[in-house]
Short mmCIF file of C-alpha atoms and ligand atoms in Angstrom, two decimals:
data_model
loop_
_atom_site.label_atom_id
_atom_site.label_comp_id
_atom_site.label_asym_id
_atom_site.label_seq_id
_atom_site.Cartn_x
_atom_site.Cartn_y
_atom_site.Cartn_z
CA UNK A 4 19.06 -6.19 -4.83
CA UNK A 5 17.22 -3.06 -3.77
CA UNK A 6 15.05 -2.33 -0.29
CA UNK A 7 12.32 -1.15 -2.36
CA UNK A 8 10.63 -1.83 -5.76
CA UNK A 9 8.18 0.11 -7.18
CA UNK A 10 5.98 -0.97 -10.07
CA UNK A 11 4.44 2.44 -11.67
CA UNK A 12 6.49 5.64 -11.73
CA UNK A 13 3.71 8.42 -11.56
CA UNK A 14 2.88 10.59 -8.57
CA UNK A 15 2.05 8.07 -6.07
CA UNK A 16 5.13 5.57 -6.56
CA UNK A 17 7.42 8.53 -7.14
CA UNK A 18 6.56 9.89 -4.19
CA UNK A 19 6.56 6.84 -2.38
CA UNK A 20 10.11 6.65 -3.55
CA UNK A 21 11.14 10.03 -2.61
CA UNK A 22 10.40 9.38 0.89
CA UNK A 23 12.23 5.57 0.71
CA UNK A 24 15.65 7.25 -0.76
CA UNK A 25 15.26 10.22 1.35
CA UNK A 26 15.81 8.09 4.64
CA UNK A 27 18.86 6.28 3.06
CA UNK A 28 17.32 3.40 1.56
CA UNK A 29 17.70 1.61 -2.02
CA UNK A 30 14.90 2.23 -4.19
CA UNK A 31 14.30 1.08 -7.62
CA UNK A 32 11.29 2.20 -9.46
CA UNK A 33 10.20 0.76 -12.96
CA UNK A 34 7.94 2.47 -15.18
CA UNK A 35 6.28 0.36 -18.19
CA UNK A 36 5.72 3.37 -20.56
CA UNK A 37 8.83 4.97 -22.34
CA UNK A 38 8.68 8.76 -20.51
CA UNK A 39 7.73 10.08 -17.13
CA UNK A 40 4.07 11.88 -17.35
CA UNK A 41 3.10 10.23 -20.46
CA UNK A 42 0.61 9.68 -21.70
CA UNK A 43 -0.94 11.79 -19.32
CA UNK A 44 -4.56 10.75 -18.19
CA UNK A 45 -5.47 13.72 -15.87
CA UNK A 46 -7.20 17.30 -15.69
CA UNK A 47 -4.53 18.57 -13.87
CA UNK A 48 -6.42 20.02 -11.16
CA UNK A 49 -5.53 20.12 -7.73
CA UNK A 50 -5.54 22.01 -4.98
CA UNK A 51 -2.50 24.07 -3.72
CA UNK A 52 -2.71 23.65 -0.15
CA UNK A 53 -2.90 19.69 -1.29
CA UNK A 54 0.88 20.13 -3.49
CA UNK A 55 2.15 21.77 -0.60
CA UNK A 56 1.70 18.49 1.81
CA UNK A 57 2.66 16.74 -1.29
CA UNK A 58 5.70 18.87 -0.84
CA UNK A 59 5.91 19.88 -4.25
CA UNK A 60 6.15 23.31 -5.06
CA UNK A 61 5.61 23.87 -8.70
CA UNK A 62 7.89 24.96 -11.22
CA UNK A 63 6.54 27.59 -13.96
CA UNK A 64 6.67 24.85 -15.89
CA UNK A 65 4.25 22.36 -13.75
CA UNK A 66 1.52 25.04 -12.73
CA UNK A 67 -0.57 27.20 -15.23
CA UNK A 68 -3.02 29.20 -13.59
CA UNK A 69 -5.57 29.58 -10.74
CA UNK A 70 -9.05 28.34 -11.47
CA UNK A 71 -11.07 31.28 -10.42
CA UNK A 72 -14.94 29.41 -10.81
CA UNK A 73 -16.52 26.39 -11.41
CA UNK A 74 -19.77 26.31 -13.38
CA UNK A 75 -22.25 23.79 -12.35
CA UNK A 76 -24.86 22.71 -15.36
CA UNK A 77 -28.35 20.88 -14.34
CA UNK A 78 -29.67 18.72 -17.61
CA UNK A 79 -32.16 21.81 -18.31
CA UNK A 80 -29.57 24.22 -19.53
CA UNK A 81 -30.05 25.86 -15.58
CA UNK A 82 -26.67 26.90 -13.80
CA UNK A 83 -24.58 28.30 -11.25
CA UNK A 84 -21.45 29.33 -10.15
CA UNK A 85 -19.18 29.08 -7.30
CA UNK A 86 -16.19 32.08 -7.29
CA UNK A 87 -13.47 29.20 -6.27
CA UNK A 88 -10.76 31.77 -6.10
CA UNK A 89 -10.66 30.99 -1.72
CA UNK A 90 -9.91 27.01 -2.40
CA UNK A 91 -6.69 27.71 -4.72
CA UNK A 92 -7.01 25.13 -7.62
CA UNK A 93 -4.46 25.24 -9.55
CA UNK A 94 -3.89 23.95 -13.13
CA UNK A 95 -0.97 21.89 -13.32
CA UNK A 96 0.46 20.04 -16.07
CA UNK A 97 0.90 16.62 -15.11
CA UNK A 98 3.47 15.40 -17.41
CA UNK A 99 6.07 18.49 -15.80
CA UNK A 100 4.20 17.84 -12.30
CA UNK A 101 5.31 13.60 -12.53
CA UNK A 102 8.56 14.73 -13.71
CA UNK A 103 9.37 17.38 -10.91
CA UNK A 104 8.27 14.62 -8.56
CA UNK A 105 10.94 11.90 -10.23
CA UNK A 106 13.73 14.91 -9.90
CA UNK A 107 13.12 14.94 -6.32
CA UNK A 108 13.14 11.02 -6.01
CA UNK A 109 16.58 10.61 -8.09
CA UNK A 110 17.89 13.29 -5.91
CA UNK A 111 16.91 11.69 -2.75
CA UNK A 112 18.93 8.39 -4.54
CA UNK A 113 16.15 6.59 -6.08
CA UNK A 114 16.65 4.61 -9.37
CA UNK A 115 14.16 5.40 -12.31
CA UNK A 116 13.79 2.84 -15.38
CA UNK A 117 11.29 3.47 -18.05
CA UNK A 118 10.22 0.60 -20.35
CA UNK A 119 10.52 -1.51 -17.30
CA UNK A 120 7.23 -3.84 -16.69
CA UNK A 121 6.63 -5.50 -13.54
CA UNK A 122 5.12 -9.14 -14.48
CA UNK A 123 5.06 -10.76 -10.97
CA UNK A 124 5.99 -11.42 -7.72
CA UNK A 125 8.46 -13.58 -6.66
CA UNK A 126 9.79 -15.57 -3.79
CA UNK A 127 12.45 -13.03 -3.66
CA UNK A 128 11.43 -10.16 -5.32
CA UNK A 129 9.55 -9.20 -8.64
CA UNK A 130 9.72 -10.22 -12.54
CA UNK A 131 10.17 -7.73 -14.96
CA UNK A 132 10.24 -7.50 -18.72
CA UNK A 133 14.27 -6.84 -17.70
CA UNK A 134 14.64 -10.23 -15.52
CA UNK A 135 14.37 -10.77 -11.27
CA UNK A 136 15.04 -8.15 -9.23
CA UNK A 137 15.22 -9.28 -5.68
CA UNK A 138 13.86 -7.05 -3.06
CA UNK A 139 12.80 -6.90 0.37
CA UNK A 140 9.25 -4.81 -0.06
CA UNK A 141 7.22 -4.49 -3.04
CA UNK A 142 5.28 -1.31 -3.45
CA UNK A 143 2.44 -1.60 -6.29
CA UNK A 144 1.29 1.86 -7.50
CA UNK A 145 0.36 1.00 -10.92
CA UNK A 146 -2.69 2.75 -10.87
CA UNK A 147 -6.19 1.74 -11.73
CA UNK A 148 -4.62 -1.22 -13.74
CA UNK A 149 -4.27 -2.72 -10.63
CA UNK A 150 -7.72 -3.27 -9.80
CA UNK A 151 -9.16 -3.79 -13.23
CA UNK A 152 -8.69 -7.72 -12.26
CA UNK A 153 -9.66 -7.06 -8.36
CA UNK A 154 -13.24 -5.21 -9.27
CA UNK A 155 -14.63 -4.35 -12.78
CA UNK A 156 -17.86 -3.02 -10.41
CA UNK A 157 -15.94 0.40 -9.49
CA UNK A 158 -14.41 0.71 -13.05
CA UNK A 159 -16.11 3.54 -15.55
CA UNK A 160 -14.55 4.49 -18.86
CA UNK A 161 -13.81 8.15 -19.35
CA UNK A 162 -12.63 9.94 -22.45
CA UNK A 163 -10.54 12.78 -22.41
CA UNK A 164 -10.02 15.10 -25.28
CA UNK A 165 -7.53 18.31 -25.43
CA UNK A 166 -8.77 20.47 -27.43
CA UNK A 167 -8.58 24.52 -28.86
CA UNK A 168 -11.75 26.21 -29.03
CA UNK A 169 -12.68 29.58 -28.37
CA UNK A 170 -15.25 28.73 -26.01
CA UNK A 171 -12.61 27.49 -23.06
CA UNK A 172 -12.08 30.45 -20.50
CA UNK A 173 -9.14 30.75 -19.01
CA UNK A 174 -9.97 30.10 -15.14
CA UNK A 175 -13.21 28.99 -15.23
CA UNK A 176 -13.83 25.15 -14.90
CA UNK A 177 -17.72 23.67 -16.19
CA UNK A 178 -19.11 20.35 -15.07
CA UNK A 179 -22.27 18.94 -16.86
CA UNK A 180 -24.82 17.19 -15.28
CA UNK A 181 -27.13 14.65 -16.79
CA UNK A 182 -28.11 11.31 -16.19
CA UNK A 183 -28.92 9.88 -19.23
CA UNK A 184 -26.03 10.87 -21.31
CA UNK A 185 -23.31 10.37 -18.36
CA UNK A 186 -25.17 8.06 -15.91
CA UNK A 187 -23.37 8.13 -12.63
CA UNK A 188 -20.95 10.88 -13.60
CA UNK A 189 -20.55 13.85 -15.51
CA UNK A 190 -18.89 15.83 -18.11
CA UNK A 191 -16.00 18.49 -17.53
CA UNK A 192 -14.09 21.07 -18.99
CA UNK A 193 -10.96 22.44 -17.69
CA UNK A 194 -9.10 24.88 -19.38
CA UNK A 195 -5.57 25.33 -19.73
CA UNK A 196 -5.39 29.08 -20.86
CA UNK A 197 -7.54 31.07 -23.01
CA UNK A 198 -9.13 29.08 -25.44
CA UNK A 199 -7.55 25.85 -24.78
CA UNK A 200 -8.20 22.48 -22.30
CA UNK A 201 -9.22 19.63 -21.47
CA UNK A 202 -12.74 18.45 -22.11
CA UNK A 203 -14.29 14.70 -20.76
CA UNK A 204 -17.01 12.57 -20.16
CA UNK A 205 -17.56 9.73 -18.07
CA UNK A 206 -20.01 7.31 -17.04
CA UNK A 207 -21.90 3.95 -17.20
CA UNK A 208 -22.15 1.43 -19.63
CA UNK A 209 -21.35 4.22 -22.52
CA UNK A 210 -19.74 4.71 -25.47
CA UNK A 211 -17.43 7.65 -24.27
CA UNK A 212 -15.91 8.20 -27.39
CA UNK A 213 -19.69 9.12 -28.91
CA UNK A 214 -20.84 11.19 -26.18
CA UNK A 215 -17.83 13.39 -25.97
CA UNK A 216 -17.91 13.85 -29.47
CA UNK A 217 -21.32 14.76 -29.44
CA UNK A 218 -21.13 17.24 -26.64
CA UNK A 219 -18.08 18.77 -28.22
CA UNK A 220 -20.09 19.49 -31.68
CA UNK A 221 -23.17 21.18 -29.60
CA UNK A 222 -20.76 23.00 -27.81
CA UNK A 223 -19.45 24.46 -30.86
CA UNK A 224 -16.20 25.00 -33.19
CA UNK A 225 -13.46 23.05 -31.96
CA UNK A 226 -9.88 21.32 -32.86
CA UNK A 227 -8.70 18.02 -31.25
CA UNK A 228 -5.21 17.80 -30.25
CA UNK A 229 -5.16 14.48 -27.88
CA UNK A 230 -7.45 12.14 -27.24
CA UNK A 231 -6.96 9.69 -24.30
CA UNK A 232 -9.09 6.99 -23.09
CA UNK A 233 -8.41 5.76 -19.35
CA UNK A 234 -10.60 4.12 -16.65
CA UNK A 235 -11.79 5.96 -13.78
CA UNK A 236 -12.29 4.35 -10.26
CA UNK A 237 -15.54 5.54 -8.01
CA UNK A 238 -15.49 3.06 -5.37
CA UNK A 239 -13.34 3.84 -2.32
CA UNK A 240 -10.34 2.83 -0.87
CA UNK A 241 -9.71 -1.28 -1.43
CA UNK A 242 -9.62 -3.54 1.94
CA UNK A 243 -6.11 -3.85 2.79
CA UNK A 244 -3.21 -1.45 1.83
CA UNK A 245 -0.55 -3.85 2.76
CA UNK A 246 -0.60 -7.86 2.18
CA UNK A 247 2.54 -9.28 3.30
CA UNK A 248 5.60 -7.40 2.05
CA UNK A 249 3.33 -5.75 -0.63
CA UNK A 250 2.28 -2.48 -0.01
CA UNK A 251 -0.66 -0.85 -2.44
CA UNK A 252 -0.76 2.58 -3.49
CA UNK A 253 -2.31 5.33 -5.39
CA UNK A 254 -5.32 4.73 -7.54
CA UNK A 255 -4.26 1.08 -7.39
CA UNK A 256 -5.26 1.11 -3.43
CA UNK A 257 -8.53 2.90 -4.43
CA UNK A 258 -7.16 6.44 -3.09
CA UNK A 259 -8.95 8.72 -6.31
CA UNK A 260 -12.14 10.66 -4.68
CA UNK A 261 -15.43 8.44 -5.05
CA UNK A 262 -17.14 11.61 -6.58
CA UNK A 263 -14.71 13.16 -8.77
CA UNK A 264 -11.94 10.40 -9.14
CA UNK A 265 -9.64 13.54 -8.50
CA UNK A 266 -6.29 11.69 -6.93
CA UNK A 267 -3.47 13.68 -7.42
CA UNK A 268 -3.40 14.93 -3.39
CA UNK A 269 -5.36 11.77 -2.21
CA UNK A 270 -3.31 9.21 -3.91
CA UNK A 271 0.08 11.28 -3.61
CA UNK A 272 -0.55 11.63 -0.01
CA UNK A 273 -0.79 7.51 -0.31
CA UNK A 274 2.84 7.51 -1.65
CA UNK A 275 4.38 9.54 0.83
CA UNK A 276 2.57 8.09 3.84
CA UNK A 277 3.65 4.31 2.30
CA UNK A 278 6.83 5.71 1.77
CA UNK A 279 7.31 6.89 5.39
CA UNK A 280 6.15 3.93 6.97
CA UNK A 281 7.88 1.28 4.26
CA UNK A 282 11.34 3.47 6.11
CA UNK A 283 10.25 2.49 9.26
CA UNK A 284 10.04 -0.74 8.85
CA UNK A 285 13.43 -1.63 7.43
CA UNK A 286 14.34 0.45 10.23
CA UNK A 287 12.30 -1.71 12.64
CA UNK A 288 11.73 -5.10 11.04
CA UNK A 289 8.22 -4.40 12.84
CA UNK A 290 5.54 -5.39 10.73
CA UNK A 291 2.90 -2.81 12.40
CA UNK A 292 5.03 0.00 11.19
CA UNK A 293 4.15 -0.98 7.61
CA UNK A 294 0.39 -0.95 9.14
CA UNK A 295 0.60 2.34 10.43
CA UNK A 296 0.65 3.46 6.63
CA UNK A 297 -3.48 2.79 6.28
CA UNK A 298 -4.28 4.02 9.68
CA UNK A 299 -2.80 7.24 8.55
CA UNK A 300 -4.56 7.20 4.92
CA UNK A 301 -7.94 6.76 6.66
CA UNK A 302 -7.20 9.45 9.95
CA UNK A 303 -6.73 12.05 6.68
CA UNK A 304 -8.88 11.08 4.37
CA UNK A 305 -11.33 7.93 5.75
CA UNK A 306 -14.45 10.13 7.12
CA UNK A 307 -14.58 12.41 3.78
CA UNK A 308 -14.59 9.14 1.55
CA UNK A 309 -17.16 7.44 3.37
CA UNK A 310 -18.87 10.61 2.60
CA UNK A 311 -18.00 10.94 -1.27
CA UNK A 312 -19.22 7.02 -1.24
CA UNK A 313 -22.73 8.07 0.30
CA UNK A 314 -22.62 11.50 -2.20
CA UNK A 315 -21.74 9.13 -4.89
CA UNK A 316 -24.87 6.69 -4.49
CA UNK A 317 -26.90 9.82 -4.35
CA UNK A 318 -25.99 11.24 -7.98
CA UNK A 319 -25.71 7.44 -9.03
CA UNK A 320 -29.84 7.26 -7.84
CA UNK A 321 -31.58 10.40 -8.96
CA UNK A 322 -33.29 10.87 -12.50
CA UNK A 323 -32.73 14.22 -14.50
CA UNK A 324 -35.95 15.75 -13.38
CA UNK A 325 -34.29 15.50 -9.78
CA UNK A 326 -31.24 17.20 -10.06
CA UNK A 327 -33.30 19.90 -12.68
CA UNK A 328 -35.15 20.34 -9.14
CA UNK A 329 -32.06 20.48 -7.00
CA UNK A 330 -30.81 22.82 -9.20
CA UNK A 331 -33.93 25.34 -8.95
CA UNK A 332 -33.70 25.67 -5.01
CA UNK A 333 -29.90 26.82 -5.24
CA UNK A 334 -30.17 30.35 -4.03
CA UNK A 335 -27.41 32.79 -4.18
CA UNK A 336 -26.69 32.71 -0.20
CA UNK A 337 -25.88 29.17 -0.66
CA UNK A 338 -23.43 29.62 -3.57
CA UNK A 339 -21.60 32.40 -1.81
CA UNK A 340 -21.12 30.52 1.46
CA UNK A 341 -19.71 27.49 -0.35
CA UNK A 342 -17.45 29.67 -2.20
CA UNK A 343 -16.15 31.27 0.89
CA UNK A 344 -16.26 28.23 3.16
CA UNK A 345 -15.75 25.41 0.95
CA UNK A 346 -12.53 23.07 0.08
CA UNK A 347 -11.56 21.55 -2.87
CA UNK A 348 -10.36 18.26 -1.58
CA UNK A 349 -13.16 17.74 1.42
CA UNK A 350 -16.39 18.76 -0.42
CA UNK A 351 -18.95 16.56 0.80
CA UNK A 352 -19.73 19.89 2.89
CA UNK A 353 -20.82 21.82 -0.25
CA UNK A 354 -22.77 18.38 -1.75
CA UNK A 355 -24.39 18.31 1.81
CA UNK A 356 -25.57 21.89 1.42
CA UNK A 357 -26.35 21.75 -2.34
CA UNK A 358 -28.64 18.37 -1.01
CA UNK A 359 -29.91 19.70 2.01
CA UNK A 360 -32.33 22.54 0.94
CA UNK A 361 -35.98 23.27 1.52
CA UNK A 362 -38.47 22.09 -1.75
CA UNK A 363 -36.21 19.75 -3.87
CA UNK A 364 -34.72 17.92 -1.39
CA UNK A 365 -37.91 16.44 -0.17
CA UNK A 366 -37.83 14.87 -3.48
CA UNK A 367 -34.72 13.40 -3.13
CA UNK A 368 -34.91 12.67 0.44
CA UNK A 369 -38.50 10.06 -0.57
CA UNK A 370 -36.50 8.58 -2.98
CA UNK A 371 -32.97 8.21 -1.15
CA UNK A 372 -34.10 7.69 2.42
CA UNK A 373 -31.96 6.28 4.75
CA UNK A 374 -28.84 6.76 2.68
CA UNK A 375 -29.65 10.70 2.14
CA UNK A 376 -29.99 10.74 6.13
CA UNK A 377 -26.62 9.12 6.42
CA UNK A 378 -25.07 11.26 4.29
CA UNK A 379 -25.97 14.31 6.43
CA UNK A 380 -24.74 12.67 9.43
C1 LIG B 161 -9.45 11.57 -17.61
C2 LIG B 161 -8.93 11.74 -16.23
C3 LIG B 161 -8.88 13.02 -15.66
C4 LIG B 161 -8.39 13.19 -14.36
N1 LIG B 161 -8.35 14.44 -13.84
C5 LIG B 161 -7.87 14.64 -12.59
C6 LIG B 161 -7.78 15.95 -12.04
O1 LIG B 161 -8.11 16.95 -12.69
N2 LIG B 161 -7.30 16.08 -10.77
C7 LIG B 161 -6.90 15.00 -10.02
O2 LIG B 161 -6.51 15.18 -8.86
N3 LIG B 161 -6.96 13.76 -10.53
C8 LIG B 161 -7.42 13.54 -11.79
N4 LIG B 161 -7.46 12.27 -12.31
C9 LIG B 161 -6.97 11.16 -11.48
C10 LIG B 161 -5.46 11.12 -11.42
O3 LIG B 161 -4.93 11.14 -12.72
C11 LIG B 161 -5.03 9.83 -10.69
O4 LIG B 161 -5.70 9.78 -9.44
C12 LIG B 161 -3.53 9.80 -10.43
O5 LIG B 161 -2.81 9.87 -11.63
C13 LIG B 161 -3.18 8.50 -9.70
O6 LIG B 161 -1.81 8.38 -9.60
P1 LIG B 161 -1.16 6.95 -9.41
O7 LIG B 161 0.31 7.20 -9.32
O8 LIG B 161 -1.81 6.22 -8.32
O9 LIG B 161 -1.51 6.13 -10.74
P2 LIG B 161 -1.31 6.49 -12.26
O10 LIG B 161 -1.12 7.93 -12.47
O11 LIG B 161 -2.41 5.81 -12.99
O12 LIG B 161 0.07 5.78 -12.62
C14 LIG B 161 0.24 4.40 -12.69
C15 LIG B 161 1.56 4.16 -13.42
O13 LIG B 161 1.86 2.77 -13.39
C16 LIG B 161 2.38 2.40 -14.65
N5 LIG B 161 2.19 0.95 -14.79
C17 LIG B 161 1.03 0.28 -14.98
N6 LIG B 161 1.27 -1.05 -15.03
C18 LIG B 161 2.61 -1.20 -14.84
C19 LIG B 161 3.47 -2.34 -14.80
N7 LIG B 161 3.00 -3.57 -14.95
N8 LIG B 161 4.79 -2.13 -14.61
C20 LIG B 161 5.30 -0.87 -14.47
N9 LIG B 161 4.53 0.24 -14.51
C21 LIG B 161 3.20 0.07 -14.69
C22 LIG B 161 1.56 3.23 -15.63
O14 LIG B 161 2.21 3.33 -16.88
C23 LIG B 161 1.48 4.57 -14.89
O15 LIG B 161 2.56 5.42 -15.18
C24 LIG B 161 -7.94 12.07 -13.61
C25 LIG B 161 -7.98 10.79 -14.18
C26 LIG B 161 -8.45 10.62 -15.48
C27 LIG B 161 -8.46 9.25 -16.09
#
C-alpha cells in the first residue's frame, strides 16, 4: 500500500515523486524499461533558468555545454542566426539528467522499480506486470504512450540519430525548414561537443527513417552511433489533468511545446506542480486541491501554448515559397533584438516578430487570415 503510484519514471513522474516523498508521503514509482534515462528520446536542450525551477542543478555529468546560436535554414539554402548566448540553453544529457532527478526522489523516500509495467487501474489501486499494488492516487506520466490511444491526430513520428561528423559545432544548434520533406515540422541538429550530436527529423505522414538518412548523406561524412525512433506530440495540453484519483502528467497530459515538442521544463514543471498539489490533498482529503494542479500548469504556461498552437497552424499552412519569402525580409535589427530579448521556453515573441514583417508577411497574412491576426493578439 503506498499514497502514491507512479506509472513512468522519467522527468515528469520523478519529479512528481520528489515532491510526494518530500512532504512525508509513500511513493512508489514503476518504470517499464530496465534503467533510468534509457533509451533516451530527447535533444537534451533546455533552458537553465527552466532546471533551476525544476530545481535541478546539474551535475558535470548531466550538463555539457552552453548553446551559443541557433541557425535557422529557409528551403532555399537562405539563413540566419540568432547569438542565443542571453537565453542560457544548455545541453544536458538526459539519461544523467533522469537519473539526478530519481537520486533526489529516493532521497526524499520515494521507491524506484524498473521493469515494472503498469497494466491497469483498479478498484484499489493499479496492475502491474509485478501484481496489485493498492494505492490511494494514481499519477500517469508515461509519456506520449499515453495518448497514442486518446488522439493519433497530434501524434508525428520523429527519428533521432546520434551521430560523429565533423560538421557538428560545438554550441551552435541548426533547424531546417521545408515543407515538403518535413511537412509540419522540421529537421534539427544539436550538438553535443565538437563534432558530435544529435541530428532529427520530424513530420507528417513520412518515412522518418528515409528522410533523415537522406539529409544526413547531403550533409556530408558521417558515423551513426544510435538511432531512436519516438513519437512527438504537437497538439497542446489534453482536457483534464485530473479524472478522479488519476492525475496526468508530462507529455502524457500534453505538456511538450506545440512548436518544438521541447518538454523537459514544461512537462517537469507538470510533475512538480502534480506533485505539490497530490501532497495537499492527502493532507486535505479536498478534492479541489488536486484541481489546483491544472490551474497552476495553465497560469505558467496556458497563454504561451495557446500561442505555440496558433504558431503551429501557421508553419503547418504555408508552402516553401512562403517561408523562402519570410526568410528574405529577416533583417539584421530583427535577429539582434530577438537574440537580446528573446526566451527559450516563451518564444511565440520571436515567431511573432519573425511573422510580423513588412513584404512577406502580406503573403502569409492573405493566406492565414484570421488565425495570423490571432496569433498577434
Ligand atoms: C527525438 C526527440 C527529441 C527531443 N528533444 C527535446 C529537447 O531537446 N528538449 C526538450 O525539452 N524536450 C525534448 N523532447 C521532449 C522530451 O523528451 C519530453 O517532453 C520529456 O521526456 C517528457 O517527459 P515525460 O516524463 O512526460 O515522459 P517520457 O520522458 O516520455 O517518459 C515516460 C516514461 O514512462 C515509461 N512508461 C511508458 N509506459 C509505461 C508503463 N505502462 N508502465 C511503466 N512505465 C511506462 C517510459 O518507459 C518512459 O520512461 C524530445 C523528444 C523527442 C522524441
Amino acid at each position: 500500500m503506498y499514497d502514491v503510484v507512479v506509472a513512468g519514471g522519467s522527468i515528469a513522474g520523478l519529479l512528481c515523486a520528489r515532491e510526494i516523498a518530500e512532504k512525508n508521503n509513500t511513493v512508489l514509482v514503476i518504470e517499464e524499461d530496465y534503467e533510468i534515462g534509457t533509451p533516451e528520446h530527447c535533444g537534451g536542450l533546455v533552458s537553465t533558468k527552466g532546471l533551476e525551477k525544476l530545481g535541478v542543478i546539474p551535475f558535470s555529468k548531466t550538463f555539457d555545454h552552453l548553446i551559443e546560436f541557433a541557425t535557422i535554414n529557409a528551403p532555399n539554402g537562405s539563413s540566419f542566426s540568432i547569438n542565443s548566448k542571453k537565453q542560457k540553453v544548455a545541453e544536458i544529457s538526459r539519461r544523467e539528467l533522469d537519473k539526478q532527478i530519481a537520486h533526489q526522489a529516493q532521497k526524499n523516500g520515494a521507491v524506484i522499480k524498473v521493469r515494472t509495467s503498469f497494466q491497469e487501474l483498479t478498484k484499489d489501486g493499479v496492475r502491474t506486470n509485478e501484481g496489485e499494488i493498492k494505492c490511494k492516487i494514481f499519477v500517469d506520466a508515461r509519456g506520449v504512450s499515453a495518448l497514442v490511444q486518446k488522439d493519433r491526430e497530434g501524434i508525428l513520428s520523429s527519428a533521432q540519430y546520434e551521430i560523429y561528423a565533423d560538421w557538428i559545432k560545438k554550441g551552435r544548434v541548426e533547424v531546417f525548414f521545408d515543407q515538403e520533406k518535413y511537412p509540419g515540422f522540421f529537421a534539427w541538429i544539436i550538438p553535443s561537443g565538437e563534432g558530435k550530436g544529435k541530428v532529427g527529423v520530424a513530420g507528417k505522414g513520412i518515412k522518418v527513417s528515409e528522410v533523415l538518412e537522406e539529409f544526413l548523406e547531403k550533409k556530408g561524412k558521417y558515423s551513426t552511433i544510435r538511432k531512436i525512433f519516438a513519437p512527438i506530440w504537437i497538439k497542446g495540453p489534453i482536457k483534464k489533468f485530473v479524472e478522479g484519483k488519476t492525475v496526468i502528467v508530462g507529455d502524457a497530459a500534453g505538456q511538450a511545446k506545440p512548436t518544438t515538442s521541447g518538454g523537459i521544463y514544461t512537462s517537469g514543471m507538470g510533475g512538480v506542480l502534480a506533485g505539490r498539489a497530490i501532497s495537499k490533498f492527502l493532507k486535505s482529503n479536498n478534492e479541489s486541491d488536486l484541481e489546483e494542479y491544472q490551474k497552476q500548469w495553465k497560469k505558467m504556461f496556458g497563454e504561451e501554448f495557446e500561442k505555440q498552437i496558433m504558431a503551429r497552424k501557421v508553419l503547418e499552412r504555408i508552402d516553401n515559397n512562403t517561408i523562402n519569402k519570410l526568410f528574405d525580409s529577416i533583417t539584421p535589427e530583427i535577429t539582434k533584438e530577438i537574440s537580446e530579448k528573446e526566451d527559450f521556453d516563451f518564444h511565440t515573441g520571436s515567431i511573432i516578430k519573425l511573422l510580423g514583417l513588412k513584404g512577406s508577411v502580406k503573403t502569409a497574412q492573405i493566406i492565414l487570415g484570421g488565425e495570423l491576426k490571432k496569433l498577434l493578439k
